[in-house]
Coordinates of C-alpha atoms and ligand atoms in Angstrom, one line a residue:
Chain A
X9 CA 0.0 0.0 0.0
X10 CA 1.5 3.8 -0.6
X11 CA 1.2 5.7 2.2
X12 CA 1.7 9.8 2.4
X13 CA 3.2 11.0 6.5
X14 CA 4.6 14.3 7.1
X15 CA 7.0 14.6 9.8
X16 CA 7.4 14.7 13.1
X17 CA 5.6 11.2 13.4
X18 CA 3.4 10.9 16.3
X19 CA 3.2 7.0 18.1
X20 CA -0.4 7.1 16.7
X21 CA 1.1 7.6 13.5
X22 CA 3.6 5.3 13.1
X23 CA 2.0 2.2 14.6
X24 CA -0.5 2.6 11.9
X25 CA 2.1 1.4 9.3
X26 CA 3.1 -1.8 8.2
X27 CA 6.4 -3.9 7.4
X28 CA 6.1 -4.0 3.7
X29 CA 4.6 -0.5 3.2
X30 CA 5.6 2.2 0.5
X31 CA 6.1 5.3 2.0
X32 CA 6.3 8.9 1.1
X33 CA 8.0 11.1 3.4
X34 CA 7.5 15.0 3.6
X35 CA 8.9 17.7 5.9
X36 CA 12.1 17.6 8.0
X37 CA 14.1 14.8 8.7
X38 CA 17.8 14.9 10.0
X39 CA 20.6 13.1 8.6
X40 CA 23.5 11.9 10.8
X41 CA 26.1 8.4 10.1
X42 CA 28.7 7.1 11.7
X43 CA 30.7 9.4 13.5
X44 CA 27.8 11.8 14.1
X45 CA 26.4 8.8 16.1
X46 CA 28.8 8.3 18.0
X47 CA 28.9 11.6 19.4
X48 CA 25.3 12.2 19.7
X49 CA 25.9 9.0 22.1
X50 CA 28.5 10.9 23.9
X51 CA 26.7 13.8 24.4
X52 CA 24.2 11.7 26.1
X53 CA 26.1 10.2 28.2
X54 CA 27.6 13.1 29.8
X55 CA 24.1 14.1 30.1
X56 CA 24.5 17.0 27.9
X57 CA 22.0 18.7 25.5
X58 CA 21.8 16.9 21.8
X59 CA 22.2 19.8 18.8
X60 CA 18.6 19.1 18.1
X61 CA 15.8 17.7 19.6
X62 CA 15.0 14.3 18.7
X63 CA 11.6 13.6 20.0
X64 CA 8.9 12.2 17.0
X65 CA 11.6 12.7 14.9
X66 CA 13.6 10.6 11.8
X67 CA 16.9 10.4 11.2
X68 CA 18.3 9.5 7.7
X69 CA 21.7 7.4 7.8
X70 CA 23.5 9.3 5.1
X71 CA 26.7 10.9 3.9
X72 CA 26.2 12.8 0.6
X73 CA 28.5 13.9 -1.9
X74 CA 28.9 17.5 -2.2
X75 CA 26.4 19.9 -4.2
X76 CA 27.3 21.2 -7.6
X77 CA 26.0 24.8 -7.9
X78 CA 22.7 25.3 -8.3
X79 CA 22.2 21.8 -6.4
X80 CA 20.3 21.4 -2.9
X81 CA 22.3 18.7 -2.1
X82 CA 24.9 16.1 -4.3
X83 CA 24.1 12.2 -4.4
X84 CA 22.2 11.6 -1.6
X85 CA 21.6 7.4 -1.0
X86 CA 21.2 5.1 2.4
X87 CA 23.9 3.6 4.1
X88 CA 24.3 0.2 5.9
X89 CA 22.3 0.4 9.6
X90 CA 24.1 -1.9 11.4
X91 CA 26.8 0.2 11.9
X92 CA 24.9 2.5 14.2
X93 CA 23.2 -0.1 16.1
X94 CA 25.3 0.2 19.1
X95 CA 24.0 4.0 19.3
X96 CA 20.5 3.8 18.4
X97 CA 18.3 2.1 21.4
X98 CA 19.5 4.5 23.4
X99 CA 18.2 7.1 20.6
X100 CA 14.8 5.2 20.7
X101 CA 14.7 5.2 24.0
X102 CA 15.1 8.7 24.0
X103 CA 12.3 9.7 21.6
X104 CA 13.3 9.1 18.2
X105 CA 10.7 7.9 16.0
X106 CA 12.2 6.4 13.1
X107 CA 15.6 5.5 10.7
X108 CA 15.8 5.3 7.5
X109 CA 18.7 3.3 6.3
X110 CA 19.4 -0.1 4.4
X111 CA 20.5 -3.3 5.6
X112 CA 19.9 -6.0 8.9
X113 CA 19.6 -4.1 12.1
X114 CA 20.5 -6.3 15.8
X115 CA 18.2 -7.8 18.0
X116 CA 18.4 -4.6 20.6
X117 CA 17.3 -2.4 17.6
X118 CA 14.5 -4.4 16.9
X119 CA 13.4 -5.3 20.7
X120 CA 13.9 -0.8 20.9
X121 CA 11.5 -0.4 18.1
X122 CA 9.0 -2.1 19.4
X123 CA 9.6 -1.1 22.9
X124 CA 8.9 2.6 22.2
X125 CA 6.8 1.9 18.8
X126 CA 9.1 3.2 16.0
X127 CA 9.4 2.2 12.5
X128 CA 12.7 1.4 10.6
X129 CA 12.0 2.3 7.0
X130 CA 14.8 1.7 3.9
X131 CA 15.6 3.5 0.9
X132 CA 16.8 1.8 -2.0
X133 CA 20.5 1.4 -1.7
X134 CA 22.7 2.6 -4.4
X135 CA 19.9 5.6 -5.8
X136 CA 21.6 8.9 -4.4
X137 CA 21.2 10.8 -7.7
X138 CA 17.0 10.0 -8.0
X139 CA 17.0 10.2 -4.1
X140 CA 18.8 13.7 -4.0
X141 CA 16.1 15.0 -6.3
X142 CA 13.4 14.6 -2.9
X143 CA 15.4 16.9 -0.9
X144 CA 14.2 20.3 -1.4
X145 CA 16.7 21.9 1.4
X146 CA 19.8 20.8 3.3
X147 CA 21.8 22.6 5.9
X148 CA 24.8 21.8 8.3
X149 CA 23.6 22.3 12.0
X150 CA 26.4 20.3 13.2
X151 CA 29.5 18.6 13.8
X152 CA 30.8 20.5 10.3
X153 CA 34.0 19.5 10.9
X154 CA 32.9 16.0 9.9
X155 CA 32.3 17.0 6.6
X156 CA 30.3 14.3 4.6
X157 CA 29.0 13.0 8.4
X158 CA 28.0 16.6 9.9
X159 CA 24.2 16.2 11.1
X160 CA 22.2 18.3 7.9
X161 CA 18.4 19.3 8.8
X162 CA 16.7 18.5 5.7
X163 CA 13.5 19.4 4.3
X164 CA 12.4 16.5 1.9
X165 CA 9.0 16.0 -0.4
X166 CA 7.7 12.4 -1.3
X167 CA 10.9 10.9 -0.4
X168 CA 10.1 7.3 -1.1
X169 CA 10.9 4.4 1.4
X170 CA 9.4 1.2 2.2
X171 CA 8.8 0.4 6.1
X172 CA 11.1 -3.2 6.8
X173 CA 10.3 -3.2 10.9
X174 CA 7.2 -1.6 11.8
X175 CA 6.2 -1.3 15.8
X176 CA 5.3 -5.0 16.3
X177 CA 8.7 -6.0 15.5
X178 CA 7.5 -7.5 11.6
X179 CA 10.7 -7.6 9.7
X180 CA 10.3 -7.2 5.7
X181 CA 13.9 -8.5 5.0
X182 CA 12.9 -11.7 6.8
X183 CA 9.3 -12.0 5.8
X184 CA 10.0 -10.7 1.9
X185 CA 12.2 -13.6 0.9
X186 CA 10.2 -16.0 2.7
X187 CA 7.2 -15.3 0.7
X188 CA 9.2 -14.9 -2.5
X189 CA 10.5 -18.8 -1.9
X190 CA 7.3 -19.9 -1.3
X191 CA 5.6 -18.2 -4.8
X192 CA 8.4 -19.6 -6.8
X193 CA 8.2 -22.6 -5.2
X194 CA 4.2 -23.0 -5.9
X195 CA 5.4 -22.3 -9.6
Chain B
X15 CA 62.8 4.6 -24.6
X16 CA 58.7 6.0 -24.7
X17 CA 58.7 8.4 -22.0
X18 CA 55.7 9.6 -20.4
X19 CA 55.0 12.4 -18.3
X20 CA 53.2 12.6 -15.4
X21 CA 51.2 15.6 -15.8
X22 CA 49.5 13.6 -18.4
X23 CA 49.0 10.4 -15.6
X24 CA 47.4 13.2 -13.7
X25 CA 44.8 14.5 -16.1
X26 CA 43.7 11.4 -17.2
X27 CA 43.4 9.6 -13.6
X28 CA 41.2 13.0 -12.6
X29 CA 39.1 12.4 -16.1
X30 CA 38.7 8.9 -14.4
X31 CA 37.7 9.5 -11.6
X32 CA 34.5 12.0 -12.4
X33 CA 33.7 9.1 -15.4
X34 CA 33.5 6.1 -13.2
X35 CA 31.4 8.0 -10.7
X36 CA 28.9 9.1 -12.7
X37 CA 27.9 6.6 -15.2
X38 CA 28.5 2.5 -15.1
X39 CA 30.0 0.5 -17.9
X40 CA 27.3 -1.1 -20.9
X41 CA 27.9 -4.2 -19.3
X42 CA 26.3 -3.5 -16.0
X43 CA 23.4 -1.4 -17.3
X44 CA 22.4 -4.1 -19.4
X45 CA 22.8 -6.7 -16.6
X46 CA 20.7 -4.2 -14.6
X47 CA 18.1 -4.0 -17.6
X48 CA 17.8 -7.7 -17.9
X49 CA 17.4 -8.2 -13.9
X50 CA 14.5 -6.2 -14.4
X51 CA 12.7 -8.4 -17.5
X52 CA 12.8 -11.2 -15.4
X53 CA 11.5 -10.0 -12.5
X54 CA 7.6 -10.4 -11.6
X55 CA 7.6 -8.8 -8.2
X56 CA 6.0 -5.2 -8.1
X57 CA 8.6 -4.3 -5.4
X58 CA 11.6 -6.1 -6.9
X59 CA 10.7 -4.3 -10.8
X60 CA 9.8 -1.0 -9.1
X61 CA 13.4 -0.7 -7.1
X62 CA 15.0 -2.1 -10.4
X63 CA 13.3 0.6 -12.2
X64 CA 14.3 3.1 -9.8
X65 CA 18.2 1.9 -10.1
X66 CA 17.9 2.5 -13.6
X67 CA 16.3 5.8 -13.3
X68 CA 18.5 7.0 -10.9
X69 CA 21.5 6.1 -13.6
X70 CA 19.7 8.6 -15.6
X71 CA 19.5 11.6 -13.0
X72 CA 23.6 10.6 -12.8
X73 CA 24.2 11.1 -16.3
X74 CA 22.3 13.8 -17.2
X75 CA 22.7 15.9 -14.3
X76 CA 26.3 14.9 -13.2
X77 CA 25.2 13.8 -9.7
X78 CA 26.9 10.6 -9.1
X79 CA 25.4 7.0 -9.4
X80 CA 25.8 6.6 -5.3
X81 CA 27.1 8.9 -2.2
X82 CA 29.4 6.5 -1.5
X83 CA 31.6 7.2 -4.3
X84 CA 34.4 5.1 -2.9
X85 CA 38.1 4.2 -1.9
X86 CA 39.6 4.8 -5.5
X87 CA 41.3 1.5 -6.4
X88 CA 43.6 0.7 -9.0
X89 CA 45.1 -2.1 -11.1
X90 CA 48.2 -0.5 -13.0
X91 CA 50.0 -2.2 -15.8
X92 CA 53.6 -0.5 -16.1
X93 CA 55.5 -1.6 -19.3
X94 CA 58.7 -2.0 -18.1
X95 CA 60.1 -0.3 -21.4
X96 CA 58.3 3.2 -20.4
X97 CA 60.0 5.7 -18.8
X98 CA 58.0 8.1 -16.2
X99 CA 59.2 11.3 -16.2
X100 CA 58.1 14.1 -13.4
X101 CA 56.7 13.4 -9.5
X102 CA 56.8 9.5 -8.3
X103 CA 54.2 7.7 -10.0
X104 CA 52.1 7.1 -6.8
X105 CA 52.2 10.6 -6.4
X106 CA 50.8 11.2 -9.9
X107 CA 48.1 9.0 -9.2
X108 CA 47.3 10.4 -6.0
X109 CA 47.2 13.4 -6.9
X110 CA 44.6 12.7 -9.7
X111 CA 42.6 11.2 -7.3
X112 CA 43.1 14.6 -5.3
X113 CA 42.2 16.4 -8.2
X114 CA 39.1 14.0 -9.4
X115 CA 37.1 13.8 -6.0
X116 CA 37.3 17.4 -5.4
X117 CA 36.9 19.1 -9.2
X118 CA 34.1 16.3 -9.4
X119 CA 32.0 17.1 -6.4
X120 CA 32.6 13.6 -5.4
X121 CA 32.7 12.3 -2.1
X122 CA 35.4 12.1 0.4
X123 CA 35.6 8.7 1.7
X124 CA 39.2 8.1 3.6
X125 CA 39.5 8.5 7.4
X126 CA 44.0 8.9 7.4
X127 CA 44.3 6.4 10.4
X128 CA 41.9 4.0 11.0
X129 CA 41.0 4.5 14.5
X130 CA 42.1 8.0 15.0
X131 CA 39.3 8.3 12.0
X132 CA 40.6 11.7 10.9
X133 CA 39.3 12.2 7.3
X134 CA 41.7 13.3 4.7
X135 CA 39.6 15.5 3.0
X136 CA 40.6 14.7 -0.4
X137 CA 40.0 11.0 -0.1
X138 CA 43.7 10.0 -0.9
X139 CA 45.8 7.7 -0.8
X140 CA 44.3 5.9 -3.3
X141 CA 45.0 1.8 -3.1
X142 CA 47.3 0.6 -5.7
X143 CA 48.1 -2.8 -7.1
X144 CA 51.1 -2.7 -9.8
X145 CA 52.3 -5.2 -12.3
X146 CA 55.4 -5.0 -14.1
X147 CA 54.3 -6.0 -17.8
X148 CA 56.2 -6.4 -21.6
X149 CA 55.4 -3.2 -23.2
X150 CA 56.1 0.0 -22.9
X151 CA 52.5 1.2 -22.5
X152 CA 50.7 2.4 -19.0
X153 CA 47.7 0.8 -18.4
X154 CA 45.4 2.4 -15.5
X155 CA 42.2 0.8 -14.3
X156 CA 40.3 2.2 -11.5
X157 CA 37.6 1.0 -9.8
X158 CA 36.1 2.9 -6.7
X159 CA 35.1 0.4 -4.4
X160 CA 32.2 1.6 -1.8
X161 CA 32.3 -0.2 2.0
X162 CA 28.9 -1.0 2.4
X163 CA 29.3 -4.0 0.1
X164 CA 33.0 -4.4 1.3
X165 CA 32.3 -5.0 4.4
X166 CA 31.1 -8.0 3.9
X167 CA 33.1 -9.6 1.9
X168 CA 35.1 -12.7 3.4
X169 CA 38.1 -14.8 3.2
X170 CA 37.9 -18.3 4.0
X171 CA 41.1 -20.5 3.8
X172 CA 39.5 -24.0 3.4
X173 CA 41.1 -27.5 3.3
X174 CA 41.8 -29.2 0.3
X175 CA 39.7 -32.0 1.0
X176 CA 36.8 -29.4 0.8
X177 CA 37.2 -29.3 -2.2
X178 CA 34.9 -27.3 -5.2
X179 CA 31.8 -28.3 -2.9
X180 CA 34.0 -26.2 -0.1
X181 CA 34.5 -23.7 -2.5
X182 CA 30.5 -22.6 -3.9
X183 CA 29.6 -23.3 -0.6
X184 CA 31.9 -20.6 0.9
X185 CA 30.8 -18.2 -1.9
X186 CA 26.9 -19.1 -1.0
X187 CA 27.7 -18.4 2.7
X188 CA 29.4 -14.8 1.9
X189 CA 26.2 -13.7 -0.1
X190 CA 23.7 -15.1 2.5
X191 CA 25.1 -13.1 5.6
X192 CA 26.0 -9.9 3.2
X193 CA 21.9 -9.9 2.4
X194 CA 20.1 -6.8 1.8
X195 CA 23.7 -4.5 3.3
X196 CA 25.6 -5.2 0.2
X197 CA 22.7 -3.3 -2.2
X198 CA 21.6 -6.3 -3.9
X199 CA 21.6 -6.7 -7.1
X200 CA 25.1 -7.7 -6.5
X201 CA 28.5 -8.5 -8.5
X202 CA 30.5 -11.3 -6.6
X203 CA 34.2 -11.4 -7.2
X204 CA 35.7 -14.3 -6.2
X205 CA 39.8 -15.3 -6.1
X206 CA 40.9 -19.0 -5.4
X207 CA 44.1 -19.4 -4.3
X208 CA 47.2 -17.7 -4.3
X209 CA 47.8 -17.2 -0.1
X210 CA 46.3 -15.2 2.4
X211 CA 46.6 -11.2 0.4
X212 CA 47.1 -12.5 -3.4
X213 CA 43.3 -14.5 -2.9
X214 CA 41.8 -11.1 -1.9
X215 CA 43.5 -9.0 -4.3
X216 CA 42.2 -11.9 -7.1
X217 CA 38.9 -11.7 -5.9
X218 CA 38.6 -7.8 -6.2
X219 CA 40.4 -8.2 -9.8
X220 CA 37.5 -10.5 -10.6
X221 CA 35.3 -7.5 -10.1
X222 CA 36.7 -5.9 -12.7
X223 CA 35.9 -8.0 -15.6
X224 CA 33.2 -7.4 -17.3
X225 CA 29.7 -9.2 -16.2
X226 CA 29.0 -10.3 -18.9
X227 CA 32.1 -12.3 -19.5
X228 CA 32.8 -16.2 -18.2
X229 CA 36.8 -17.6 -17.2
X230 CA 38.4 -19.3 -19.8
X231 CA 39.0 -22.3 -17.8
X232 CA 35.9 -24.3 -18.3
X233 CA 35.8 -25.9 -14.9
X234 CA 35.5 -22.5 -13.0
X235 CA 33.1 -21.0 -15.9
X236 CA 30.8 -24.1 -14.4
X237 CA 31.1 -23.1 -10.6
X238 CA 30.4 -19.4 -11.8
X239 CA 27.4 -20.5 -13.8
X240 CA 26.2 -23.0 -10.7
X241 CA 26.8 -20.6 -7.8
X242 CA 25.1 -18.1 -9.8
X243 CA 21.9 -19.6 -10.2
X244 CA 21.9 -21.2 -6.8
X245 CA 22.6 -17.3 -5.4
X246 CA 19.6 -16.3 -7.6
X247 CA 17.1 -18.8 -6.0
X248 CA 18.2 -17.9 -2.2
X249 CA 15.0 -15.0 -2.4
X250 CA 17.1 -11.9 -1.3
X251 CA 16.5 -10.3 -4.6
X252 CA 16.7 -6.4 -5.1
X253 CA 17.4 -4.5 -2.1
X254 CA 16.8 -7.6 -0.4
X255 CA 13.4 -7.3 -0.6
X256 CA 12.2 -10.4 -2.3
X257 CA 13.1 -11.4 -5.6
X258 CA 15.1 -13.2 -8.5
X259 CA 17.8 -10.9 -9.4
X260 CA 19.9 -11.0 -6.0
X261 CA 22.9 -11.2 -8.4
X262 CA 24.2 -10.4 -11.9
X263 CA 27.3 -12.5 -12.1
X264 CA 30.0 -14.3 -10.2
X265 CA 32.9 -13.5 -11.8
X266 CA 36.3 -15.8 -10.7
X267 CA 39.6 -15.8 -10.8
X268 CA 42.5 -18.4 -9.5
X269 CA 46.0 -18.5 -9.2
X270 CA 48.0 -21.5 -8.3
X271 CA 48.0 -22.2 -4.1
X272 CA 50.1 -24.5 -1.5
X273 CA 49.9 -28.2 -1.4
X274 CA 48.3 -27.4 2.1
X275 CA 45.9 -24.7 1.0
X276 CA 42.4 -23.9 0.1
X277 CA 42.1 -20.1 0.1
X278 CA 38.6 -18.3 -1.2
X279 CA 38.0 -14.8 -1.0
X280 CA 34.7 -13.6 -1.6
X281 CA 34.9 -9.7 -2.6
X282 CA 31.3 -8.4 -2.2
X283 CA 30.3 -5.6 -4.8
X284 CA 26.5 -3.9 -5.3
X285 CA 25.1 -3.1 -8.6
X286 CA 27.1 0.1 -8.3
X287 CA 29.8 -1.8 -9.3
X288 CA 32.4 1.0 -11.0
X289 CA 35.3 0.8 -13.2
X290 CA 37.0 2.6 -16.0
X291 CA 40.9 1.8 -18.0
X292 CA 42.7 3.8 -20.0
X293 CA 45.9 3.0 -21.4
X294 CA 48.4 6.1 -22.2
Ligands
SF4_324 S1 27.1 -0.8 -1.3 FE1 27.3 0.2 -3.3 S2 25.3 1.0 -3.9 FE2 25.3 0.5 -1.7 S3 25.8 2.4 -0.7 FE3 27.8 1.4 -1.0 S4 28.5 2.0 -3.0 FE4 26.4 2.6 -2.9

């Protein structure tokens, strides 16, 4: 089913979608990758303030290229998850109300999600340039010293994902190729 | 003695650069193309679909293919009858790559140490593989390699007694745990043999040849062609979400090993799977 949400996403919101779900996303979303993660999670720790609030919001695990003139932004495609699983129950935990990434995320991701009813969507891997053309604005609000992995407050229109864990836990990349094996099976 | 300046290395290693970031070879668009006829999924044709749209946007409006536009690696062919004349010829190459990621809005991949994670700003040093060939002609190959499908490539050193069943079930192993990280539809390089570094430099080489394209020696072109097909029916499919076309070719190559040894690499590539040669 295609869906159309506008961010911030409320818990009534987002346990309304489903694992397998084609998404359009609209307003502000945040992006933030590696490094970025790992000081948000420091910042937390010493109990300090993050550089924005992340309450109902989504963060986007990305590192663009940069912007030719007269571009918003330059190639601007998901990268692997897993690599910020170690940072991101505590983000749950903490208010966050979705990702949007590509690839397997752990166990504690997963049990997080469904703990404080979030939603991991994916883009399509591999699509920055068709990807880069849903993000109307982009700005640095952080870390700019981390270049490509400076946290960007982006404003985006019908950026298209699909939901792979919604707030039960249901896992697309599991329950995708199970389904595929048993149509070609049946064949 | 032909003698070749480095200015020109430069130029045309920047030139490389911007091309293999911004459009794939015929090879893998077609590849692409066909993953898509075969498909029946909506999900699996609609994110093909978008793949090859989104090779469009590249082209036309110079964005390139994927952020992750890679460590730049190269294969170099030196003809030990040429002469190099200017900076070091590591230099030269670096600083095309210098000049390429920056002049090409490309982006800047290299942390300098890797756990005082510094970047370099300028993604050098590139990575370098050199053979000494006949000739006196410089043959260049690059192909940037992004680390979401790296990472999960593997290197198994197997038995001998494990034999070819060892061997595709190694490869089938690698592609199973890289699953939808690697951006299915994937290439798979493979290297058997050689030791421990020359298996993983094979299999990376393997990437490099063109998809299309079987080996020569007719008892690996049968484990490409088998391991393909088996990969194919594991379900992961396009951005592992369901479907035929989880990967568009197994490309191997093999080098002669130790009585004692077994070694397969498995070097993971995504359908972003980048490479342009020149010879000057
Ligand atoms: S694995 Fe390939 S397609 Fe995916 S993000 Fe990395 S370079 Fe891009």
């Amino acid at each position: 089913m295609d869906i159309k949400i506008t961010t911030p996403l409320s818990k009534e919101e987002l346990i309304k979608l489903h694992s397998g779900d084609y998404v359009y996303i609209s307003g502000t979303i945040y992006s933030a990758r590696d490094a970025a993660h790992k000081r948000m999670y420091e910042t937390m720790e010493k109990g300090e303030k993050l550089p924005f609030d992340i309450k109902d919001n989504v963060i986007y695990y990305l590192g663009p290229t940069p912007a030719r003139e007269g571009q918003v932004i330059g190639s601007a495609g998901p990268t692997t998850a897993s690599r910020m699983d170690k940072y991101t129950p505590r983000l749950l935990d903490s208010g966050l109300s979705g990702m949007i990434g590509k690839g397997k995320r752990s166990k504690e991701v997963i049990d997080a999600i469904v703990r404080n009813k979030c939603v991991y969507f994916a883009a399509v891997g591999g699509a920055g340039a068709l990807l880069s053309k849903c993000i109307k604005k982009s700005e640095v609000i952080a870390y700019d010293d981390l270049g490509t992995e400076a946290i960007r407050k982006m404003e985006v229109e019908d950026f298209p994902v699909i939901v792979v864990i919604d707030s039960k836990g249901n896992n697309l990349y599991e329950t995708a190729v199970e389904q595929f094996l048993a149509k070609e099976v049946e064949k | 003695m032909r003698s070749l300046h480095t200015d020109e290395i430069i130029k045309n290693v920047r030139e490389m650069c911007i091309e293999a970031n911004l459009q794939l070879a015929p090879d893998m668009t077609e590849a692409i193309h066909n993953g898509l006829e075969n498909e029946t999924g909506n999900l699996a044709r609609q994110i093909l679909g978008q793949l090859e749209q989104n090779m469009q946007i590249a082209k036309e409006d110079k964005i390139p293919i994927c952020q992750d536009t890679g460590m730049a690696v190269f294969f170099v062919n030196v003809g030990q009858d040429l002469h190099i004349e200017g900076m070091s010829l590591t230099d030269a190459i670096n600083e095309g790559v210098r000049q390429g990621y920056t002049d090409g809005y490309l982006r800047k991949s290299v942390v300098k140490d890797p756990l005082l994670r510094e970047n370099t700003k300028d993604n050098t040093p590139a990575i370098i593989h050199y053979d000494i060939v006949p000739g006196d002609k410089l043959e260049i190959l690059i192909a940037p390699k992004g680390f979401g499908s790296e990472n999960m490539s593997k290197l198994y050193m197997l038995k001998p007694a494990d034999g070819e069943e060892g061997v595709k079930n190694a490869i089938l192993q690698a592609v199973s745990e890289a699953g939808p990280n690697a951006c299915p539809p994937l290439v798979v390089g493979v290297g058997i043999g050689g030791d421990f570094e020359l298996c993983a430099k094979l299999a990376k080489k393997a990437l490099t040849r063109n998809v299309n394209e079987s080996s020569k020696l007719p008892h690996i072109k049968e484990i490409e062609d088998e391991v393909l097909d088996k990969i194919n029916h594991l379900g992961i499919g396009p951005g592992g979400l369901g479907g035929r076309t989880t990967a568009l070719a197994v490309n191997i190559e093999t080098y002669a090993t130790h009585i004692a040894g077994l070694p397969v690499a498995v070097n993971m590539c995504c359908h972003v799977n980048r490479h342009v040669k020149r010879t000057l």
